[in-house]
mmCIF file with all atom_site columns, C-alpha atoms in Angstrom:
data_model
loop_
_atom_site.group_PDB
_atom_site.id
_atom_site.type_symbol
_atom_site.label_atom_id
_atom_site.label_alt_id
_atom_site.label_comp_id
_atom_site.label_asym_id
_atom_site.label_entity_id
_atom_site.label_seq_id
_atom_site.pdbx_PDB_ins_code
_atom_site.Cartn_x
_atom_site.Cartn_y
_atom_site.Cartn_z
_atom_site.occupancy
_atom_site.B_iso_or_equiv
_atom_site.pdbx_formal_charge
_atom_site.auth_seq_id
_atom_site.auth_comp_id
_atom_site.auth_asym_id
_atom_site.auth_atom_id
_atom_site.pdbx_PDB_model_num
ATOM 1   C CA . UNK A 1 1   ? 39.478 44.506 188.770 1.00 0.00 ? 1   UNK A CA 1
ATOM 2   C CA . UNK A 1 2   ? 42.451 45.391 186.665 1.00 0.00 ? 2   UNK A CA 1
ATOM 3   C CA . UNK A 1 3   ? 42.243 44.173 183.292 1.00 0.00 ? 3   UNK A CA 1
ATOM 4   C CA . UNK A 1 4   ? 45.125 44.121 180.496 1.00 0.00 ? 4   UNK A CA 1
ATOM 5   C CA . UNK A 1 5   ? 46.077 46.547 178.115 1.00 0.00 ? 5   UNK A CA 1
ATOM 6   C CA . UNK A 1 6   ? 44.895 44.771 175.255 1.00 0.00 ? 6   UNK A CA 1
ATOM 7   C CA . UNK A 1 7   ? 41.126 44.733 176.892 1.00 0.00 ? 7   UNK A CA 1
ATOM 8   C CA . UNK A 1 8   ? 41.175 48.174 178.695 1.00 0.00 ? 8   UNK A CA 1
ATOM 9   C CA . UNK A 1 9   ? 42.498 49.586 174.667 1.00 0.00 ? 9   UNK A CA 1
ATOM 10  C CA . UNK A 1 10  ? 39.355 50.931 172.332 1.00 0.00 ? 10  UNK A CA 1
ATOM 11  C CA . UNK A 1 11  ? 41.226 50.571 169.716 1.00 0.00 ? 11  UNK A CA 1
ATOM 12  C CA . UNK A 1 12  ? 43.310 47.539 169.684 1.00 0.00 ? 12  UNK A CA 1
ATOM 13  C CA . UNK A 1 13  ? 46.874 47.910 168.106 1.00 0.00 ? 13  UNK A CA 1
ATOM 14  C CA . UNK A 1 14  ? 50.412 45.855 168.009 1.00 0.00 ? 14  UNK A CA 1
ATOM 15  C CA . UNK A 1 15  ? 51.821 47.330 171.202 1.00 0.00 ? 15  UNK A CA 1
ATOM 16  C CA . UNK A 1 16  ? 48.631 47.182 173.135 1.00 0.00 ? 16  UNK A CA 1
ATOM 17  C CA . UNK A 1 17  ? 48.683 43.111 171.848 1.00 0.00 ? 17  UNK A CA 1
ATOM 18  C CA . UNK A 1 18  ? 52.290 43.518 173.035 1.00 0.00 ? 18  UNK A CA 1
ATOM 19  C CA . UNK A 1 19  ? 51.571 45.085 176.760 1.00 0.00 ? 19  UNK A CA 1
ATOM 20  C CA . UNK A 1 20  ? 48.540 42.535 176.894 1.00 0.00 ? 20  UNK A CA 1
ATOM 21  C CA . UNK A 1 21  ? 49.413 39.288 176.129 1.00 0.00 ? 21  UNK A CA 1
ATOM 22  C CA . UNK A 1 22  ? 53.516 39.410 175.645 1.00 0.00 ? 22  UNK A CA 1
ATOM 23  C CA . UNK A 1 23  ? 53.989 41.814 178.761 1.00 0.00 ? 23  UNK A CA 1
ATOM 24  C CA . UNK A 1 24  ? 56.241 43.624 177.088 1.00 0.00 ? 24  UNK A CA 1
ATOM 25  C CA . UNK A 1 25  ? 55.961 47.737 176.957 1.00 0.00 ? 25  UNK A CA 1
ATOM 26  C CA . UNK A 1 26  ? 56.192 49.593 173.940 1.00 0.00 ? 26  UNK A CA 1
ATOM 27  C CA . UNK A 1 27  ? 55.484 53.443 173.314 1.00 0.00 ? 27  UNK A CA 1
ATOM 28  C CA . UNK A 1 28  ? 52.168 54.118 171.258 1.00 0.00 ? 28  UNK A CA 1
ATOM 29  C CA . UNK A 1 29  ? 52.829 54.942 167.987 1.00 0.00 ? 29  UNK A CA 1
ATOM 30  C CA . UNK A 1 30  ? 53.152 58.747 167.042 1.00 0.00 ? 30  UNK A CA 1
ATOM 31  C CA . UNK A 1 31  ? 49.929 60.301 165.438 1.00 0.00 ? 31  UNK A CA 1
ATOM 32  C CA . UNK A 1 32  ? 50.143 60.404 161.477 1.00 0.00 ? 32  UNK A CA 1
ATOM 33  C CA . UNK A 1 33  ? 52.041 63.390 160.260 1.00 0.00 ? 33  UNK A CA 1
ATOM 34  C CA . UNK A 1 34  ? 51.170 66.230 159.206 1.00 0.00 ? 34  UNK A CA 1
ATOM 35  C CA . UNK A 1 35  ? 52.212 67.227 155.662 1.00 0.00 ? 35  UNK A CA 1
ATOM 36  C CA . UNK A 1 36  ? 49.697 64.528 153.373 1.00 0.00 ? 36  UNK A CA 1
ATOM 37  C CA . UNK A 1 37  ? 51.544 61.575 151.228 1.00 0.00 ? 37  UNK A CA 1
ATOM 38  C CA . UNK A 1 38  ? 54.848 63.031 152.184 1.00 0.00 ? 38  UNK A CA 1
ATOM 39  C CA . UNK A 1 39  ? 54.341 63.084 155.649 1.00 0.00 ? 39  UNK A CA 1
ATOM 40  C CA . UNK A 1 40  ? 52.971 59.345 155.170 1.00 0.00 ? 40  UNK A CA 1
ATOM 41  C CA . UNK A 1 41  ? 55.783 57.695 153.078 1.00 0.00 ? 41  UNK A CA 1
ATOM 42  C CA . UNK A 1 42  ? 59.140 59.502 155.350 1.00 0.00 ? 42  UNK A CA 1
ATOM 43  C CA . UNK A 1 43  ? 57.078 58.279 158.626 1.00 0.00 ? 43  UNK A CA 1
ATOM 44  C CA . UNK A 1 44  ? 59.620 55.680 159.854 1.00 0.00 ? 44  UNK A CA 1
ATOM 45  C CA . UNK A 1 45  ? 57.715 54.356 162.157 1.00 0.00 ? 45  UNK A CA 1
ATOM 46  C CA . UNK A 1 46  ? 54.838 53.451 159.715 1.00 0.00 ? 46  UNK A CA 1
ATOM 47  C CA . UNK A 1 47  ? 57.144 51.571 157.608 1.00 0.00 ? 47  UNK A CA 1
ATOM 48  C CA . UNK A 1 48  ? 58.210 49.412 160.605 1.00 0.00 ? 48  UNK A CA 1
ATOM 49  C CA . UNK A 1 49  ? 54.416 48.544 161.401 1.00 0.00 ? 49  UNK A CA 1
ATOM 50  C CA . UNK A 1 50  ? 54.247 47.567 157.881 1.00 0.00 ? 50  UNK A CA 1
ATOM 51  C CA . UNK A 1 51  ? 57.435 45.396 157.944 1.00 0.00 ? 51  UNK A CA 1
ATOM 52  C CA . UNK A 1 52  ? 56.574 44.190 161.647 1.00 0.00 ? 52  UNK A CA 1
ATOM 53  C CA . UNK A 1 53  ? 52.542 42.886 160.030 1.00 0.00 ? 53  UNK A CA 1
ATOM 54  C CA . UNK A 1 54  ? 54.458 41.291 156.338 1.00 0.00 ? 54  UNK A CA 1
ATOM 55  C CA . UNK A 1 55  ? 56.842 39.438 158.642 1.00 0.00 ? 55  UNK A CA 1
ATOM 56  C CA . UNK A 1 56  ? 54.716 38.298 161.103 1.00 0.00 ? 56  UNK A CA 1
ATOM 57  C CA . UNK A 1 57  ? 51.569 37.152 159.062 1.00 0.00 ? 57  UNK A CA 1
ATOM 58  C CA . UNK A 1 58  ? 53.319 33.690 158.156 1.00 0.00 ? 58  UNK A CA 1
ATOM 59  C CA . UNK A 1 59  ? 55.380 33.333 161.143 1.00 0.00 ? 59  UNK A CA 1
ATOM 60  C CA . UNK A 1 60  ? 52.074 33.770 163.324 1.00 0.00 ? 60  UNK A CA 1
ATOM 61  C CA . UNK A 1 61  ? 50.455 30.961 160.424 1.00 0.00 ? 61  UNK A CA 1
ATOM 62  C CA . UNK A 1 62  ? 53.317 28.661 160.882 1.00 0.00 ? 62  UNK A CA 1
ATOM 63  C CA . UNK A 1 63  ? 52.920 29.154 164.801 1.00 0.00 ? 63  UNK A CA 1
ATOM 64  C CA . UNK A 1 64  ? 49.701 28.241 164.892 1.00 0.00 ? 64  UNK A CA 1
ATOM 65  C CA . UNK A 1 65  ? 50.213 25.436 162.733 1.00 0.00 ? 65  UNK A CA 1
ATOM 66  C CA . UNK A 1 66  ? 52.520 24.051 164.762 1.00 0.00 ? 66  UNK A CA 1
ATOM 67  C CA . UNK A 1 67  ? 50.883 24.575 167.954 1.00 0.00 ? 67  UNK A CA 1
ATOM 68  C CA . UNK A 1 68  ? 47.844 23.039 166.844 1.00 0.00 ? 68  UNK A CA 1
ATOM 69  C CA . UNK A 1 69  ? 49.725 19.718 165.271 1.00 0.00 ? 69  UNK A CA 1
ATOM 70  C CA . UNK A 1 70  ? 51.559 19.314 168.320 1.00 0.00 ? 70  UNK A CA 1
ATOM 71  C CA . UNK A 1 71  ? 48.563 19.618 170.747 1.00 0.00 ? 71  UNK A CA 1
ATOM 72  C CA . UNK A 1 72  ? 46.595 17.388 168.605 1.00 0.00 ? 72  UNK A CA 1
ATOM 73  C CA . UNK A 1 73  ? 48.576 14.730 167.444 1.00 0.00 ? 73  UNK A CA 1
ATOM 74  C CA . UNK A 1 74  ? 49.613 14.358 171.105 1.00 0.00 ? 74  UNK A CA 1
ATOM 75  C CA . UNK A 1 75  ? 46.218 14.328 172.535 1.00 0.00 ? 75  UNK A CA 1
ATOM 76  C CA . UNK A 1 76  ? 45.325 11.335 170.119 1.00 0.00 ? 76  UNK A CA 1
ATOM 77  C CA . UNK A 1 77  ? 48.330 9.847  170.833 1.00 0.00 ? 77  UNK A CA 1
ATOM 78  C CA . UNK A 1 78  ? 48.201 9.971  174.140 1.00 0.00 ? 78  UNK A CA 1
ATOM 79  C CA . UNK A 1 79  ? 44.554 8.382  174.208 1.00 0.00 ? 79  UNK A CA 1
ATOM 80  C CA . UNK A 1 80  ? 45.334 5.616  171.727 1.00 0.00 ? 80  UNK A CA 1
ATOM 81  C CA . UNK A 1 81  ? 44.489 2.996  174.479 1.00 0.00 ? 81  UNK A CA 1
ATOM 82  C CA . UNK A 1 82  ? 41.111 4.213  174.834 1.00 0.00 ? 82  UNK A CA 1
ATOM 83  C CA . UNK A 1 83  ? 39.968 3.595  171.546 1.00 0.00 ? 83  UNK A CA 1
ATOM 84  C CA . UNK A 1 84  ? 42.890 1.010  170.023 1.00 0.00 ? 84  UNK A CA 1
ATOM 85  C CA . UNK A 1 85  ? 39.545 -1.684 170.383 1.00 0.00 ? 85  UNK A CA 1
ATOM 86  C CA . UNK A 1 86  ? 37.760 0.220  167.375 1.00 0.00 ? 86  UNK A CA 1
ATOM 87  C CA . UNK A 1 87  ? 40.562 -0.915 164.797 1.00 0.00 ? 87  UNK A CA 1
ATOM 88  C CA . UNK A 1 88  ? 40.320 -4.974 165.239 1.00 0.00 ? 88  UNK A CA 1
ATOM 89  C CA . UNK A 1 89  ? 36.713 -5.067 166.047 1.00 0.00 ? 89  UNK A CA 1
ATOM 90  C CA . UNK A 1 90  ? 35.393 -2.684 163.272 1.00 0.00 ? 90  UNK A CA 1
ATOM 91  C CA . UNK A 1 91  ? 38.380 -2.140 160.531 1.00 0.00 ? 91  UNK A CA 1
ATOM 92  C CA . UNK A 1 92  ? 39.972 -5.508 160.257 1.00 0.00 ? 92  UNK A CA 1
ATOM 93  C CA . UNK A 1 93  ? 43.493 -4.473 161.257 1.00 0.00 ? 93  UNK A CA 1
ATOM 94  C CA . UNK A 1 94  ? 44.489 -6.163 164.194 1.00 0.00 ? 94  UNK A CA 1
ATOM 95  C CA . UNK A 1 95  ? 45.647 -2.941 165.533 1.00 0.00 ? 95  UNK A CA 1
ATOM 96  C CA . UNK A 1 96  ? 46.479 0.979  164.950 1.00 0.00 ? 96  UNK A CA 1
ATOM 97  C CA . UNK A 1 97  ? 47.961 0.979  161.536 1.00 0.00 ? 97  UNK A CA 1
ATOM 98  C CA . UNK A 1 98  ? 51.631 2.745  161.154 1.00 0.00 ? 98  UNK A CA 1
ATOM 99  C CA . UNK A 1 99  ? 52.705 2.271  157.712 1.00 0.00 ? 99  UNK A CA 1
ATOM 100 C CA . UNK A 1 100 ? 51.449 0.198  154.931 1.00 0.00 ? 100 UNK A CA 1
ATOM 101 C CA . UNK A 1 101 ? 52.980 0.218  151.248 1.00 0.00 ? 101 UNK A CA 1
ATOM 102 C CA . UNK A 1 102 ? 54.179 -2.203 148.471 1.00 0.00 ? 102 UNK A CA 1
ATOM 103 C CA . UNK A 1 103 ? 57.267 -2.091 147.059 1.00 0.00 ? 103 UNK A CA 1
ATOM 104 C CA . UNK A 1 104 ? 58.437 -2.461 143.821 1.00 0.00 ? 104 UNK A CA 1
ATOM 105 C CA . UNK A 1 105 ? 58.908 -6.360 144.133 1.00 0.00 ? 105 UNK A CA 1
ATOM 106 C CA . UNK A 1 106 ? 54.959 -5.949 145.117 1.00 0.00 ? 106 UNK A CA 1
ATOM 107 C CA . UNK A 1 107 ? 55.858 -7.468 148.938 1.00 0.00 ? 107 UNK A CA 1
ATOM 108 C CA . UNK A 1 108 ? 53.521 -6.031 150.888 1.00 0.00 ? 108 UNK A CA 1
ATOM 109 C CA . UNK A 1 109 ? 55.315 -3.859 154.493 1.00 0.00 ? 109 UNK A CA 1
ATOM 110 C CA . UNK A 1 110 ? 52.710 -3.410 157.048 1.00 0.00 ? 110 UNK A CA 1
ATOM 111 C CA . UNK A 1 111 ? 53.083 -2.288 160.623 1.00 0.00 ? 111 UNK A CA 1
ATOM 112 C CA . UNK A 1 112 ? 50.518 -1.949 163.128 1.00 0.00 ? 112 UNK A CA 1
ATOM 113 C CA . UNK A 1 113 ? 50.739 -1.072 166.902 1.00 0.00 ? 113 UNK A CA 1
ATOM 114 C CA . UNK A 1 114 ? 48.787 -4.172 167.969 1.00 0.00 ? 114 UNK A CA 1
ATOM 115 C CA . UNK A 1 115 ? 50.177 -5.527 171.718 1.00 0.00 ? 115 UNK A CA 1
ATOM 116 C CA . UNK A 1 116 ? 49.561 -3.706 175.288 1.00 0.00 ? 116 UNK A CA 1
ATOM 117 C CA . UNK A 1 117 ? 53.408 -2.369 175.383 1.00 0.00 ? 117 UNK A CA 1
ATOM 118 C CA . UNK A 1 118 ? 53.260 -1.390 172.070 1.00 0.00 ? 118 UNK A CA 1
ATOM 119 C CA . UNK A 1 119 ? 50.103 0.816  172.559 1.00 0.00 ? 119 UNK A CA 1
ATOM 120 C CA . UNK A 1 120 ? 51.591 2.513  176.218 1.00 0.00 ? 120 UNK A CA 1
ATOM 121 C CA . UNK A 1 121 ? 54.582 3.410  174.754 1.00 0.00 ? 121 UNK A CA 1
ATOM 122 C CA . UNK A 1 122 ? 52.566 5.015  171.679 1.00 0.00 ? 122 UNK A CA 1
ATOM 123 C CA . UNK A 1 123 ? 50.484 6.685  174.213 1.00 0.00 ? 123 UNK A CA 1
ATOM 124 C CA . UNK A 1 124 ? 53.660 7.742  176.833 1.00 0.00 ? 124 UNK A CA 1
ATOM 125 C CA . UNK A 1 125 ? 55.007 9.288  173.503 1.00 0.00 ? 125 UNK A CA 1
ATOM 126 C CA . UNK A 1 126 ? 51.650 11.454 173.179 1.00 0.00 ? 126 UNK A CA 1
ATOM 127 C CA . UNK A 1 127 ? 51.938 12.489 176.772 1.00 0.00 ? 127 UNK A CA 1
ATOM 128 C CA . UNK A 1 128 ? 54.972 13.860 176.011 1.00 0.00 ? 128 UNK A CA 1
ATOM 129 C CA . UNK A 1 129 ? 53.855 15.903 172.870 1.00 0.00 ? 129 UNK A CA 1
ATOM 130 C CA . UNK A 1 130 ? 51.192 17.131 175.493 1.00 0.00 ? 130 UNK A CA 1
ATOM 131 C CA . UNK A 1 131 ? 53.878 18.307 177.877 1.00 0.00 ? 131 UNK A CA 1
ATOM 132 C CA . UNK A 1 132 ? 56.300 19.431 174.661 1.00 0.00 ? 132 UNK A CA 1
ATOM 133 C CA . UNK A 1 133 ? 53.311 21.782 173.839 1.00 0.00 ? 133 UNK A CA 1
ATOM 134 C CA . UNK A 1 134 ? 54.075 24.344 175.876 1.00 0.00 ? 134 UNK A CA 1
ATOM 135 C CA . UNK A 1 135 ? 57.215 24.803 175.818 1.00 0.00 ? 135 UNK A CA 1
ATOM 136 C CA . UNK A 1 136 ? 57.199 25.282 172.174 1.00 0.00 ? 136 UNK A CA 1
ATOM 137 C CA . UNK A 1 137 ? 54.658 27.796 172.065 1.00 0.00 ? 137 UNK A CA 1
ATOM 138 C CA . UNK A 1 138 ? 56.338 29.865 174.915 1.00 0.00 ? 138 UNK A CA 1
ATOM 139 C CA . UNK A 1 139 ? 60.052 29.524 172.132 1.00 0.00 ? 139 UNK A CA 1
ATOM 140 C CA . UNK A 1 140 ? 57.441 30.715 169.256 1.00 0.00 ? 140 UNK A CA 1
ATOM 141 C CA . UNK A 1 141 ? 56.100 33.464 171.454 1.00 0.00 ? 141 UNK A CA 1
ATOM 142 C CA . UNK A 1 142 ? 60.000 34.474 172.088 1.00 0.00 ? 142 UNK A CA 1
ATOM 143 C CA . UNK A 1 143 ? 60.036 35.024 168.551 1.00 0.00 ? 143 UNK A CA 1
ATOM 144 C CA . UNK A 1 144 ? 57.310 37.559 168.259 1.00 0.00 ? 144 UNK A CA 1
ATOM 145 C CA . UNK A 1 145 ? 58.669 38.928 171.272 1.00 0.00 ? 145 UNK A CA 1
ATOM 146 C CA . UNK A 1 146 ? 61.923 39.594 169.466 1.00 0.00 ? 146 UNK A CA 1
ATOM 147 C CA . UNK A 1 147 ? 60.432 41.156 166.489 1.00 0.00 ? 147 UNK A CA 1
ATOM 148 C CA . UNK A 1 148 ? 58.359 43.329 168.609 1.00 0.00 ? 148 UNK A CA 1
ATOM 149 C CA . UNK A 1 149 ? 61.383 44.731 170.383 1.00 0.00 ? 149 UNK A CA 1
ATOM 150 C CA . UNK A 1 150 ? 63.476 44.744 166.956 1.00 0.00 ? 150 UNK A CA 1
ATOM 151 C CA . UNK A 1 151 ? 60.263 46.558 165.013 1.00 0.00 ? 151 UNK A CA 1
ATOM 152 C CA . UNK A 1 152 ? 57.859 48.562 167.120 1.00 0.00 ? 152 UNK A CA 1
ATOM 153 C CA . UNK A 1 153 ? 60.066 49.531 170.213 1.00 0.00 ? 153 UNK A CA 1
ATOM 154 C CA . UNK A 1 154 ? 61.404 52.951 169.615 1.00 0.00 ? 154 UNK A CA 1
#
């Protein structure tokens, strides 16, 4: 059995994640030079990794963050008729609450998702958040795909 780079790797770095899980190829980096501090601070190639792991730290946050909203959100979306009983029966509302806020007048604005069409469209619109999921993570992967060919190739 053949496994990726990232698992066959002792030591797990950027370009192995790269190989691995991106499929994209990148040369290993150079061993550190030679020479002590100086040979540290003119290694280009050092300063890249460094750049490549400040800019990606809150892209891969906001990535995540996004993934996981989408994925979630749609899920309980998309399940709303399953459990749309729970709000009349044990809340009071007569059915999933949207929006509820006084205005300065103090009119209560209330809308609820209460009636069968109202609740399968809700739930057709989590389906497609399910089915959006992908397809967003594979544009946010192109992203770290770019800055691995911009940063660590070459």
């Amino acid at each position: 059995m053949r496994l990726p780079g990232l698992l066959r790797s002792h030591r797990p770095t950027e370009s192995g994640r790269a190989a691995g899980l991106l499929g994209l190829r990148t040369k290993e980096p150079a061993p550190v030079p030679a020479g002590g501090i100086k040979g540290r601070l003119a290694d280009v190639a050092g300063w890249k990794a460094v750049l490549f792991q400040f800019v990606m730290f809150p892209w891969r946050i906001a990535s995540f963050v996004v993934t996981l909203t989408l994925l979630l959100t749609g899920w309980v979306v998309a399940l709303l008729p399953l459990y749309a009983w729970v709000f009349p029966t044990f809340v009071g509302w007569p059915g999933y609450r949207l929006f509820d806020w006084t205005d300065g007048a103090g009119v209560r604005h209330a809308y609820y998702l209460e009636s069968f069409w109202q609740i399968g469209a809700a739930s057709l619109v989590g389906i497609g958040l399910v089915l959006l999921t992908p397809v967003v993570v594979r544009a946010l992967n192109g992203v770290d795909r770019a800055a691995v060919r911009g940063l660590l190739a070459g």
